[in-house]
Coordinates of C-alpha atoms in Angstrom, one line a residue:
X1195 CA 11.9 -9.0 17.2
X1196 CA 8.9 -10.2 15.3
X1197 CA 5.7 -9.9 17.3
X1198 CA 3.2 -12.7 16.6
X1199 CA -0.5 -11.9 16.7
X1200 CA -3.3 -14.0 18.2
X1201 CA -6.5 -14.6 16.2
X1202 CA -8.2 -12.0 18.3
X1203 CA -5.5 -9.4 17.6
X1204 CA -5.7 -10.2 13.9
X1205 CA -9.4 -9.5 14.0
X1206 CA -8.8 -6.1 15.7
X1207 CA -6.2 -5.4 13.0
X1208 CA -8.7 -6.2 10.3
X1209 CA -11.0 -3.5 11.8
X1210 CA -8.2 -1.0 11.5
X1211 CA -7.3 -2.1 8.0
X1212 CA -10.9 -1.8 6.8
X1213 CA -11.2 1.8 8.1
X1214 CA -8.2 2.6 5.8
X1215 CA -9.9 0.6 3.0
X1216 CA -13.1 2.5 3.4
X1217 CA -11.2 5.8 3.5
X1218 CA -9.6 5.0 0.2
X1219 CA -13.0 4.0 -1.2
X1220 CA -14.3 7.4 -0.2
X1221 CA -11.4 9.2 -1.8
X1222 CA -11.8 7.2 -5.0
X1223 CA -15.0 9.1 -5.7
X1224 CA -13.2 12.4 -5.3
X1225 CA -10.0 11.9 -7.2
X1226 CA -10.5 14.0 -10.4
X1227 CA -9.0 16.9 -12.2
X1228 CA -9.1 20.2 -10.3
X1229 CA -9.2 18.6 -6.8
X1230 CA -6.3 19.4 -4.4
X1231 CA -4.5 16.8 -2.4
X1232 CA -5.1 19.0 0.7
X1233 CA -8.8 18.7 0.2
X1234 CA -8.6 14.9 0.0
X1235 CA -6.4 14.9 3.1
X1236 CA -9.1 16.8 5.1
X1237 CA -11.8 14.4 3.9
X1238 CA -9.7 11.4 5.0
X1239 CA -9.0 12.9 8.5
X1240 CA -12.7 13.6 9.1
X1241 CA -13.8 10.1 7.9
X1242 CA -11.2 8.3 10.0
X1243 CA -12.2 10.2 13.2
X1244 CA -15.9 9.8 12.5
X1245 CA -15.3 6.0 12.4
X1246 CA -13.7 6.0 15.9
X1247 CA -10.1 5.8 14.8
X1248 CA -7.1 8.1 14.8
X1249 CA -5.2 9.1 11.6
X1250 CA -2.1 6.8 11.8
X1251 CA 0.3 9.1 9.9
X1252 CA -0.6 12.5 11.4
X1253 CA 2.3 13.4 13.7
X1254 CA 4.0 10.0 13.2
X1255 CA 7.7 10.9 13.0
X1256 CA 6.4 14.5 12.8
X1257 CA 4.6 13.9 9.5
X1258 CA 2.2 16.9 9.1
X1259 CA -0.8 15.3 7.5
X1260 CA -3.2 12.3 7.5
X1261 CA -2.3 11.1 4.0
X1262 CA 0.9 10.6 2.1
X1263 CA -0.1 12.0 -1.4
X1264 CA 2.5 11.3 -4.1
X1265 CA 1.6 12.3 -7.7
X1266 CA 3.4 11.2 -10.9
X1267 CA 7.2 11.0 -10.3
X1268 CA 6.8 11.1 -6.5
X1269 CA 7.3 7.6 -5.1
X1270 CA 6.0 8.0 -1.6
X1271 CA 5.7 10.4 1.4
X1272 CA 4.4 13.3 -0.6
X1273 CA 2.9 16.1 1.5
X1274 CA -0.6 17.2 0.6
X1275 CA -0.8 20.8 -0.9
X1276 CA -3.2 23.1 -2.7
X1277 CA -2.0 22.3 -6.2
X1278 CA -4.9 20.9 -8.2
X1279 CA -4.6 17.5 -9.8
X1280 CA -4.6 17.5 -13.6
X1281 CA -6.0 15.2 -16.3
X1282 CA -3.5 12.4 -17.0
X1283 CA -1.9 12.6 -13.5
X1284 CA -1.6 9.6 -11.3
X1285 CA -1.7 9.9 -7.5
X1286 CA -0.5 7.4 -4.9
X1287 CA -2.5 7.7 -1.7
X1288 CA -1.0 6.0 1.4
X1289 CA -3.3 6.0 4.5
X1290 CA -3.0 4.7 8.0
X1291 CA -5.5 4.4 10.9
X1292 CA -5.1 3.5 14.6
X1293 CA -8.0 1.8 16.3
X1294 CA -8.2 -0.6 19.3
X1295 CA -4.5 -0.1 19.7
X1296 CA -3.6 -1.5 16.3
X1297 CA -2.6 0.1 13.0
X1298 CA -4.0 -0.4 9.5
X1299 CA -1.8 0.9 6.6
X1300 CA -2.3 0.5 2.9
X1301 CA -2.1 2.3 -0.4
X1302 CA -3.5 2.6 -3.9
X1303 CA -2.4 4.5 -7.0
X1304 CA -5.3 6.3 -8.7
X1305 CA -5.6 7.5 -12.3
X1306 CA -6.8 11.1 -12.7
X1307 CA -9.0 11.1 -15.8
X1308 CA -7.4 9.4 -18.8
X1309 CA -3.7 8.5 -18.3
X1310 CA -1.0 7.6 -20.9
X1311 CA -1.0 3.9 -21.9
X1312 CA 2.5 3.3 -20.6
X1313 CA 1.5 4.8 -17.2
X1314 CA -1.7 2.6 -17.1
X1315 CA 0.5 -0.4 -17.8
X1316 CA 2.9 0.5 -14.9
X1317 CA -0.1 0.6 -12.5
X1318 CA -1.3 -2.8 -13.7
X1319 CA 2.1 -4.4 -13.3
X1320 CA 2.7 -2.9 -9.9
X1321 CA -0.6 -4.1 -8.6
X1322 CA -0.2 -7.6 -9.9
X1323 CA 3.4 -7.7 -8.4
X1324 CA 1.7 -7.0 -5.0
X1325 CA -0.3 -10.2 -5.4
X1326 CA 2.8 -12.1 -6.7
X1327 CA 4.5 -11.1 -3.4
X1328 CA 1.5 -11.9 -1.2
X1329 CA 1.3 -15.5 -2.6
X1330 CA 4.8 -16.1 -1.2
X1331 CA 3.8 -14.8 2.3
X1332 CA 3.1 -18.2 3.9
X1333 CA 4.3 -20.3 6.7
X1334 CA 7.8 -21.7 6.0
X1335 CA 8.7 -19.2 3.3
X1336 CA 11.1 -16.4 3.9
X1337 CA 11.3 -12.6 3.4
X1338 CA 13.5 -13.1 0.3
X1339 CA 10.8 -15.2 -1.4
X1340 CA 8.3 -12.2 -1.3
X1341 CA 11.0 -9.8 -2.5
X1342 CA 12.1 -12.1 -5.3
X1343 CA 8.6 -12.6 -6.6
X1344 CA 8.0 -8.8 -6.8
X1345 CA 11.4 -8.0 -8.2
X1346 CA 11.3 -10.8 -10.8
X1347 CA 7.8 -9.9 -12.0
X1348 CA 8.6 -6.2 -12.5
X1349 CA 12.1 -6.3 -13.8
X1350 CA 11.2 -8.9 -16.4
X1351 CA 8.8 -6.2 -17.7
X1352 CA 11.4 -3.5 -17.7
X1353 CA 10.5 -1.5 -14.6
X1354 CA 12.7 -0.2 -11.8
X1355 CA 12.2 -1.6 -8.3
X1356 CA 12.9 0.9 -5.5
X1357 CA 15.5 -0.5 -3.1
X1358 CA 15.7 2.1 -0.3
X1359 CA 12.0 1.9 0.8
X1360 CA 10.4 -1.4 2.0
X1361 CA 7.3 -2.9 3.5
X1362 CA 7.2 -3.9 7.1
X1363 CA 5.6 -5.7 10.0
X1364 CA 2.5 -4.1 11.4
X1365 CA 0.7 -4.1 14.8
X1366 CA 0.6 -1.9 17.8
X1367 CA 3.4 0.0 16.1
X1368 CA 3.2 1.3 12.5
X1369 CA 6.6 -0.2 11.7
X1370 CA 7.6 -3.6 13.2
X1371 CA 9.9 -6.4 12.2
X1372 CA 10.5 -7.8 9.7
X1373 CA 11.4 -5.3 7.0
X1374 CA 9.9 -6.5 3.7
X1375 CA 12.0 -5.4 0.7
X1376 CA 10.6 -5.6 -2.8
X1377 CA 13.7 -7.4 -4.0
X1378 CA 15.7 -10.3 -2.8
X1379 CA 16.8 -13.9 -3.2
X1380 CA 14.6 -17.0 -2.6
X1381 CA 15.2 -18.7 0.7
X1382 CA 16.9 -15.7 2.3
X1383 CA 15.8 -13.7 5.3
X1384 CA 13.5 -14.3 8.3
X1385 CA 11.1 -17.2 8.2
X1386 CA 7.4 -16.7 8.1
X1387 CA 5.3 -18.3 10.8
X1388 CA 1.6 -18.4 11.8
X1389 CA 0.3 -15.2 13.2
X1390 CA 2.7 -12.8 11.4
X1391 CA 1.1 -9.6 10.0
X1392 CA 2.9 -7.4 7.5
X1393 CA 2.3 -4.6 5.0
X1394 CA 3.6 -5.6 1.6
X1395 CA 4.0 -2.6 -0.7
X1396 CA 5.8 -2.6 -4.0
X1397 CA 7.0 0.8 -5.2
X1398 CA 7.8 0.5 -8.9
X1399 CA 9.1 3.0 -11.3
X1400 CA 8.6 3.4 -15.0
X1401 CA 12.3 4.1 -15.5
X1402 CA 15.3 3.8 -13.2
X1403 CA 14.9 2.3 -9.7
X1404 CA 17.0 5.2 -8.3
X1405 CA 15.4 7.9 -6.2
X1406 CA 16.0 11.4 -4.7
X1407 CA 14.5 13.1 -1.7
X1408 CA 13.2 16.7 -1.7
X1409 CA 14.4 19.3 0.8
X1410 CA 11.1 19.0 2.7
X1411 CA 12.7 15.9 4.3
X1412 CA 9.8 13.7 3.2
X1413 CA 9.0 13.5 -0.5
X1414 CA 10.7 10.8 -2.4
X1415 CA 10.8 11.0 -6.2
X1416 CA 12.3 9.1 -9.1
X1417 CA 15.7 10.2 -10.2
X1418 CA 14.7 10.4 -13.9
X1419 CA 11.4 12.1 -13.1
X1420 CA 9.4 9.3 -14.7
X1421 CA 6.1 8.0 -13.0
X1422 CA 6.1 5.7 -10.0
X1423 CA 3.3 3.5 -8.7
X1424 CA 2.6 2.2 -5.1
X1425 CA 0.1 -0.4 -4.0
X1426 CA 0.0 -1.9 -0.5
X1427 CA -2.0 -4.5 1.5
X1428 CA -2.0 -5.7 5.1
X1429 CA -1.7 -9.4 5.2
X1430 CA -1.7 -12.0 8.0
X1431 CA -0.7 -15.7 8.0
X1432 CA -3.8 -17.6 9.0
X1433 CA -3.8 -21.5 8.9
X1434 CA -0.4 -21.2 7.2
X1435 CA -1.6 -19.1 4.3
X1436 CA -1.8 -15.4 3.4
X1437 CA -5.1 -13.7 4.4
X1438 CA -5.8 -10.1 3.4
X1439 CA -6.9 -7.8 6.2
X1440 CA -7.3 -4.8 3.9
X1441 CA -9.2 -4.6 0.6
X1442 CA -9.4 -2.6 -2.6
X1443 CA -13.1 -3.5 -3.1
X1444 CA -14.4 -0.2 -1.7
X1445 CA -12.3 1.5 -4.3
X1446 CA -13.6 -0.7 -7.0
X1447 CA -17.2 -0.3 -5.8
X1448 CA -16.8 3.5 -6.1
X1449 CA -15.2 3.3 -9.5
X1450 CA -17.7 0.7 -10.9
X1451 CA -15.0 -2.0 -11.4
X1452 CA -15.6 -5.7 -11.0
X1453 CA -12.7 -7.7 -9.7
X1454 CA -12.1 -11.1 -8.1
X1455 CA -8.4 -10.5 -7.6
X1456 CA -8.6 -10.8 -3.8
X1457 CA -10.8 -13.9 -3.6
X1458 CA -7.9 -16.3 -3.3
X1459 CA -6.7 -14.6 -0.1
X1460 CA -9.9 -14.8 1.8
X1461 CA -11.5 -17.8 3.6
X1462 CA -14.8 -16.0 3.5
X1463 CA -15.7 -13.4 0.8
X1464 CA -15.8 -9.8 2.1
X1465 CA -19.4 -8.5 2.2
X1466 CA -19.6 -4.8 1.3

């Protein structure tokens, strides 16, 4: 069952999403060669708690950490460890926070130093496919419209779209209806209505769309061991249109990047 949110609930969810956004912005300054994912995980947990929230992933389905940290060929659900990041790596960081009874949940794939041109292009296409999908999340459209937009954009450029893992509704539970696949057919699936909130999160591979799971029961990686990228936003339907609750602007501020990519999804520009 899809749980519709009031305007007041959406504003509470925005607070949760922005804690995640600020956490990712903090981590953006720290992602560099020689740093361990376990160190980043501890920073994130402290920051989330210091801001009056609870780490959303820690203990969820028995996950052992605050962050899902997935380098290179790992798609999602990587467990933080003490192995240092290396020049040329990429690292997908997925973060959740619970505040005022509502979850925020989004993700960003970071470059560690200078990465290979084909990897950089994968990240660019995956992030743009996220916005292609968000544009279709509006009243009257359906789940398949979002999935088709993401799949079409990425497959036309030769990338693999992961099938087994999907986006999802978001609210008082981390995972609510509807499931939001990154593939699909236009006009199929559940219809979008005012007040829906979802996490849209393309997981796109440089090679095959096929995946494997490690024996730890969590880590998902590409079957051909080629890199994978993951970007995720929390989005609400407000006045019939998609409105971002999360933002990458804290990341961009930390990295000295200027971007207007989110402006079309906000009634009022976000003040940092």
